[in-house]
Coordinates of C-alpha atoms and ligand atoms in Angstrom, one line a residue:
M157 CA -35.1 192.5 92.6
G158 CA -33.4 189.4 94.1
P159 CA -33.6 185.6 93.7
D160 CA -36.6 183.7 94.9
I161 CA -35.6 181.8 98.3
D162 CA -37.9 180.1 100.7
V163 CA -36.6 181.1 104.2
S164 CA -39.2 179.8 106.4
T165 CA -37.1 176.9 107.8
L166 CA -34.2 178.8 108.4
N167 CA -35.9 181.7 109.9
R168 CA -37.5 178.7 112.6
I169 CA -34.2 177.4 113.4
I170 CA -32.5 180.8 114.1
S171 CA -35.6 181.4 116.2
A172 CA -35.0 178.2 118.3
A173 CA -31.4 179.1 118.3
K174 CA -29.2 179.7 121.6
K175 CA -25.8 179.0 121.1
A176 CA -24.6 178.9 117.4
V177 CA -21.6 178.6 115.5
V178 CA -21.0 180.2 112.6
V179 CA -18.1 178.8 110.3
S180 CA -16.3 179.0 106.5
H181 CA -14.0 176.5 104.8
H182 CA -9.8 176.5 105.0
S183 CA -7.5 179.4 103.6
P184 CA -10.3 181.5 103.9
D185 CA -11.4 184.3 101.4
G186 CA -13.4 187.6 101.4
D187 CA -16.7 185.5 101.0
A188 CA -15.4 183.3 103.9
V189 CA -14.7 185.8 106.1
G190 CA -17.4 188.5 104.6
S191 CA -20.4 185.4 105.3
I192 CA -19.4 184.6 108.2
V193 CA -19.1 187.9 109.9
A194 CA -22.5 189.4 107.9
C195 CA -24.5 186.0 109.4
G196 CA -22.9 186.4 113.0
L197 CA -23.5 190.0 113.3
Y198 CA -27.8 189.2 111.9
L199 CA -27.7 186.3 114.2
A200 CA -26.5 188.4 117.0
G201 CA -29.2 191.4 116.7
R202 CA -31.6 188.6 116.8
G203 CA -30.4 187.6 120.3
V204 CA -28.0 184.3 119.7
D205 CA -25.0 183.8 121.4
V206 CA -22.6 183.5 118.3
K207 CA -19.6 182.2 118.2
L208 CA -17.1 183.2 114.6
L209 CA -15.1 180.1 113.5
L210 CA -12.4 179.4 110.9
P211 CA -10.4 176.3 110.3
G212 CA -7.2 178.3 109.8
A213 CA -5.9 181.8 109.5
M214 CA -7.0 184.4 107.5
P215 CA -5.3 187.0 105.3
C216 CA -4.3 190.1 107.0
N217 CA -5.9 192.4 104.9
L218 CA -9.3 191.0 105.6
T219 CA -8.7 191.4 109.4
F220 CA -10.8 194.4 110.0
V221 CA -13.9 192.6 108.8
A222 CA -14.2 191.0 111.9
P223 CA -16.0 193.1 113.9
E224 CA -15.0 193.9 117.7
A225 CA -17.4 192.4 119.8
H226 CA -17.4 189.3 117.9
P227 CA -13.5 188.1 117.2
I228 CA -13.0 185.1 114.6
L229 CA -11.7 182.1 116.6
I230 CA -9.0 180.2 114.5
H231 CA -9.2 176.4 115.2
E232 CA -5.4 176.1 114.2
E233 CA -4.5 178.8 116.7
N234 CA -6.7 178.3 119.6
P235 CA -7.9 174.9 119.1
D236 CA -9.7 174.9 122.8
A237 CA -11.9 177.7 122.6
A238 CA -12.6 176.2 119.0
L239 CA -13.6 172.5 119.8
A240 CA -15.5 174.1 123.1
A241 CA -17.4 176.5 120.8
I242 CA -18.5 173.4 118.8
A243 CA -19.6 171.6 121.6
A244 CA -21.7 174.0 123.5
A245 CA -23.7 175.4 119.8
D246 CA -27.3 174.2 119.6
T247 CA -26.8 175.4 115.6
V248 CA -24.1 175.6 113.4
F249 CA -24.6 178.0 110.1
C250 CA -21.8 176.8 107.7
L251 CA -20.8 179.8 104.9
D252 CA -19.2 179.2 101.5
F253 CA -18.4 175.7 101.2
S254 CA -20.0 172.7 99.9
G255 CA -18.6 169.7 102.0
L256 CA -17.4 169.7 105.2
S257 CA -14.2 168.3 104.7
R258 CA -13.5 172.0 103.3
T259 CA -13.4 173.0 107.2
E260 CA -10.1 170.4 107.2
G261 CA -9.3 170.0 111.3
L262 CA -13.0 171.3 112.0
E263 CA -14.6 168.4 109.9
Q264 CA -15.0 165.7 112.7
P265 CA -16.2 168.0 115.1
L266 CA -18.3 169.4 113.2
R267 CA -19.7 166.0 111.9
E268 CA -19.9 164.0 115.9
S269 CA -21.7 167.6 117.1
R270 CA -25.2 167.0 117.3
A271 CA -26.1 170.6 116.6
V272 CA -28.5 171.5 113.7
K273 CA -26.6 172.5 110.8
V274 CA -27.4 175.3 107.9
L275 CA -25.6 175.5 104.8
V276 CA -25.3 178.6 102.8
D277 CA -23.5 178.1 99.9
H278 CA -22.8 179.0 96.1
H279 CA -20.9 176.0 94.3
A280 CA -21.8 173.5 92.3
S281 CA -23.0 170.7 94.5
Q282 CA -23.2 170.3 98.4
E283 CA -23.0 167.6 100.6
K284 CA -26.9 167.3 102.3
E285 CA -26.5 164.6 104.6
P286 CA -24.8 166.7 107.8
F287 CA -27.6 169.5 107.3
A288 CA -31.1 169.9 108.3
E289 CA -31.2 172.7 105.7
V290 CA -29.1 173.9 102.4
I291 CA -29.7 177.2 100.7
A292 CA -28.0 177.1 97.6
S293 CA -27.3 178.4 94.1
R294 CA -24.8 179.1 91.2
E295 CA -26.9 181.5 89.9
V296 CA -25.3 184.6 92.3
S297 CA -21.4 185.9 92.8
S298 CA -20.8 184.7 96.1
A299 CA -22.2 183.6 99.4
C300 CA -22.4 186.6 100.0
E301 CA -24.5 187.8 97.9
L302 CA -27.0 184.5 98.7
L303 CA -26.6 185.9 102.3
F304 CA -28.2 189.0 101.2
W305 CA -31.0 187.9 99.3
I306 CA -31.7 185.3 102.4
L307 CA -31.2 188.5 104.8
M308 CA -34.1 190.6 102.7
Q309 CA -36.5 188.0 102.5
M310 CA -36.0 187.7 106.6
P311 CA -39.2 188.9 108.4
D312 CA -37.6 190.9 110.5
V313 CA -35.3 192.9 107.7
A314 CA -38.3 193.2 105.2
G315 CA -36.0 194.0 102.4
D316 CA -34.6 196.7 103.7
P317 CA -30.8 196.4 104.4
A318 CA -30.7 199.6 106.6
R319 CA -32.4 197.6 109.1
L320 CA -28.9 195.4 109.2
P321 CA -26.0 196.4 111.2
Q322 CA -23.6 198.3 109.5
R323 CA -20.6 196.4 109.9
C324 CA -23.3 193.5 108.2
L325 CA -23.3 195.6 105.5
D326 CA -20.1 196.2 104.6
A327 CA -19.0 192.5 105.6
L328 CA -21.4 191.4 102.8
Y329 CA -20.1 193.9 100.4
V330 CA -16.5 192.6 100.7
G331 CA -17.0 188.9 99.8
M332 CA -19.6 189.9 97.0
M333 CA -16.5 192.6 95.6
T334 CA -13.3 189.8 96.2
D335 CA -15.4 187.1 95.2
T336 CA -16.0 189.0 91.6
N337 CA -12.6 190.1 91.5
N338 CA -14.3 193.0 91.9
F339 CA -16.9 193.4 89.7
S340 CA -15.1 191.2 86.9
N341 CA -16.5 187.8 87.3
S342 CA -19.5 185.4 88.2
V343 CA -21.2 188.8 87.9
F344 CA -25.5 188.5 88.0
P345 CA -27.8 191.3 87.1
T346 CA -28.6 190.8 90.6
T347 CA -25.0 191.4 92.0
F348 CA -25.2 195.1 90.8
A349 CA -28.9 195.3 92.6
M350 CA -27.2 194.1 95.9
A351 CA -24.2 196.4 95.2
S352 CA -26.6 199.0 94.6
A353 CA -29.0 198.7 97.6
L354 CA -25.9 197.9 100.1
I355 CA -24.7 201.7 99.0
A356 CA -28.0 203.3 98.9
A357 CA -27.7 201.5 102.7
G358 CA -24.4 203.6 103.5
V359 CA -21.7 201.2 102.5
D360 CA -18.1 203.0 101.3
K361 CA -17.4 201.3 98.4
T362 CA -14.5 203.3 97.6
A363 CA -12.9 202.5 101.1
L364 CA -13.6 199.0 101.3
Q365 CA -11.9 198.4 98.0
Q366 CA -8.9 200.4 99.5
R367 CA -9.2 198.3 102.5
V368 CA -9.4 195.1 101.0
F369 CA -6.9 195.6 97.7
N370 CA -4.3 198.4 98.5
V371 CA -2.6 197.5 101.7
F372 CA -0.2 195.3 100.6
S373 CA 3.4 195.7 101.2
E374 CA 6.0 196.5 98.8
Q375 CA 8.0 193.2 98.9
R376 CA 4.5 191.6 97.9
M377 CA 4.4 194.0 94.6
R378 CA 7.9 192.7 93.9
L379 CA 7.3 189.2 94.2
M380 CA 4.6 189.6 91.5
G381 CA 6.9 191.4 89.0
Y382 CA 9.7 188.7 90.0
L383 CA 6.9 185.7 89.4
L384 CA 5.7 186.9 86.2
K385 CA 8.9 188.3 84.8
D386 CA 11.0 185.0 86.0
K387 CA 8.6 182.0 87.1
M388 CA 5.4 182.4 84.7
Q389 CA 5.1 179.5 82.3
L390 CA 3.8 179.1 79.4
V391 CA 1.9 175.8 77.6
P392 CA 1.1 177.1 74.1
Q393 CA -0.8 174.0 73.3
Y394 CA -3.0 173.9 75.7
G395 CA -3.4 178.3 76.3
A396 CA -2.0 177.3 79.5
A397 CA 0.0 179.4 81.7
Y398 CA 1.4 178.4 85.0
M399 CA 3.8 179.4 88.3
I400 CA 5.2 177.8 91.3
L401 CA 5.9 180.0 94.3
T402 CA 8.2 178.1 96.6
E403 CA 8.9 178.3 100.5
A404 CA 12.3 179.6 100.0
E405 CA 10.7 182.2 97.2
K406 CA 8.4 183.1 99.7
Q407 CA 10.5 184.1 102.8
A408 CA 12.9 186.0 100.3
Y409 CA 9.7 188.7 99.8
N410 CA 8.4 188.5 103.4
Y411 CA 5.6 186.9 102.4
V412 CA 1.9 186.9 104.7
P413 CA -0.9 185.0 104.3
G414 CA -3.1 186.8 101.3
D415 CA -0.1 188.2 99.5
S416 CA -0.6 185.8 96.5
E417 CA -3.9 186.6 96.1
G418 CA -5.3 187.9 93.1
F419 CA -1.4 186.8 91.1
V420 CA -3.2 183.7 89.3
N421 CA -5.5 186.2 87.2
L422 CA -3.0 188.0 85.6
P423 CA -2.2 186.1 83.3
L424 CA -5.3 185.2 81.8
S425 CA -4.8 188.8 80.0
I426 CA -2.4 187.3 78.1
G427 CA -4.2 186.8 74.3
E428 CA -3.4 183.0 73.9
V429 CA -3.7 182.2 77.5
R430 CA -6.8 180.6 78.4
L431 CA -6.1 178.7 81.9
S432 CA -3.8 180.0 84.5
A433 CA -2.8 178.0 87.6
L434 CA -0.8 179.1 90.5
F435 CA 0.7 176.5 92.7
T436 CA 2.0 177.5 96.0
E437 CA 4.2 175.8 98.3
T438 CA 2.9 175.9 102.1
P439 CA 5.1 175.2 105.3
E440 CA 3.2 172.6 106.0
G441 CA 4.5 170.7 103.1
Y442 CA 1.7 170.5 100.4
I443 CA 1.1 172.5 97.7
R444 CA -2.0 175.0 97.1
V445 CA -3.5 174.9 93.8
S446 CA -5.5 177.8 92.2
L447 CA -6.7 178.0 89.2
R448 CA -8.6 180.1 86.8
S449 CA -9.8 180.3 82.7
K450 CA -11.7 182.2 80.4
I451 CA -15.1 181.7 79.2
G452 CA -15.2 178.0 77.7
T453 CA -12.6 176.3 79.8
D454 CA -13.6 174.4 82.8
V455 CA -10.9 174.6 85.6
N456 CA -13.6 172.9 87.9
A457 CA -13.1 169.1 86.5
L458 CA -9.5 169.9 85.9
A459 CA -8.8 170.9 89.7
R460 CA -11.7 167.8 90.8
G461 CA -9.8 165.5 88.3
F462 CA -6.2 166.3 89.1
F463 CA -5.9 168.2 91.9
N464 CA -7.8 167.2 95.0
G465 CA -10.2 170.2 94.7
G466 CA -12.9 171.5 92.9
G467 CA -14.6 175.3 92.7
H468 CA -16.7 176.7 90.0
I469 CA -16.2 176.5 86.1
N470 CA -13.7 179.4 85.8
A471 CA -12.2 179.8 89.1
A472 CA -11.2 176.5 91.4
G473 CA -8.4 175.1 93.8
G474 CA -7.1 171.8 95.1
R475 CA -4.1 170.2 96.4
L476 CA -1.1 168.7 95.6
Y477 CA 0.5 166.1 98.2
I478 CA 4.1 166.0 95.8
P479 CA 7.4 167.9 96.0
V480 CA 7.3 171.2 95.0
D481 CA 9.6 170.2 92.2
E482 CA 7.3 167.7 90.7
V483 CA 5.0 170.1 90.0
A484 CA 5.7 171.3 86.9
A485 CA 5.7 167.7 85.2
Y486 CA 2.2 166.7 87.3
F487 CA 0.4 169.8 85.5
L488 CA 1.7 169.1 82.1
D489 CA 0.8 165.5 82.5
S490 CA -2.6 166.7 83.8
L491 CA -3.2 168.9 81.0
Q492 CA -2.8 166.5 78.4
K493 CA -4.6 163.7 79.8
H494 CA -7.8 166.2 80.7
F495 CA -7.6 168.1 77.1
G496 CA -5.7 165.2 75.2
R497 CA -3.1 165.6 72.6
Ligands
5GP28 P1 -8.5 180.3 95.0 O1 -7.7 180.1 93.8 O2 -9.0 181.8 95.3 O3 -7.8 179.8 96.5 O4 -10.1 179.3 95.0 C1 -11.2 179.2 94.4 C2 -12.2 178.7 94.1 O5 -11.5 177.3 94.0 C3 -12.9 179.0 95.6 O6 -13.9 180.0 95.9 C4 -13.2 177.6 96.1 O7 -14.6 177.4 95.2 C5 -12.7 176.3 94.8 N1 -11.3 175.9 95.7 C6 -10.5 176.2 96.2 N2 -9.5 175.4 97.0 C7 -10.4 174.7 97.1 C8 -10.3 173.3 98.1 O8 -9.4 172.9 98.0 N3 -11.3 172.2 97.6 C9 -12.3 172.5 96.9 N4 -13.6 171.4 96.6 N5 -12.5 173.9 96.4 C10 -11.5 174.1 96.4
MN29 MN1 -17.5 182.3 97.9

């Protein structure tokens, strides 16, 4: 039913693990949170002493995914505990990123750690050197889907999701559901097979959808309306749309992390738009870049070339270290350099 994955090395690594850290990327999305929670719960079930770790805070609509028994340590909020967990770990499981630089402040501690490191990822190309084992595929929707198929091949699970804890199944579903934008992109036949198996095993699809997508504030919706009405700019010669969200605007709408999730997709519903960009000023001073495109337009290359980032062909991201009032000119210049004309 799923992709053929050789889990023998991973299974040996898990059998030998006593204290593990499970970590994902900075600015975590549903796939990052879902994959560390699911992986952590599976490892705990195999008797491993597990610590879940994220470099920075997670959006509030995802906090419910974290299990009470294994709260997620946030490095930027609790650096001492995060570093102690890495120092104590004999094994580190990395999920949903292609290189350790995406763990930001945890990059150096992870590089210096002598722990056995495993990477499970669905991006284009992975850093190999730090890892004893890399399991990667682009033929899946998400890290959670890849992890699901890995777990299905583990001897103790033997293809039966009902042998995994319910919270683990929920977390896997949330990661897949959010990375596909609720089944609208990066969906493979195996993605539906996974969804089907999870629902058959008791995942309440409607409840999870509700908890992830329908829990935002009124202010968040008004911010969305303001951005679309007053801030969205079209660049017709490149079929591009962009929006710039400043810190002042975020404060005016009581912005909380996660509030701008999904905004970048909205301009793609315009017929002429094939590329959408959202630039968000951060309290730290840099600009978070979010890029989306329709089939036939590669934003991964654009993100790598101009925005210090990367990702997937139709969904990528990165960062800019320039003042917010220079972003529009920089973006227009990058379009011209990248696409010509
Ligand atoms: P989002 O726009 O949702 O933040 O990110 C979309 C995708 O772009 C993510 O799934 C991730 O693969 C990639 N991405 C986002 N930010 C970065 C970044 O700073 N560096 C890299 N390499 N990829 C990123
Ligand atoms: Mn992902």
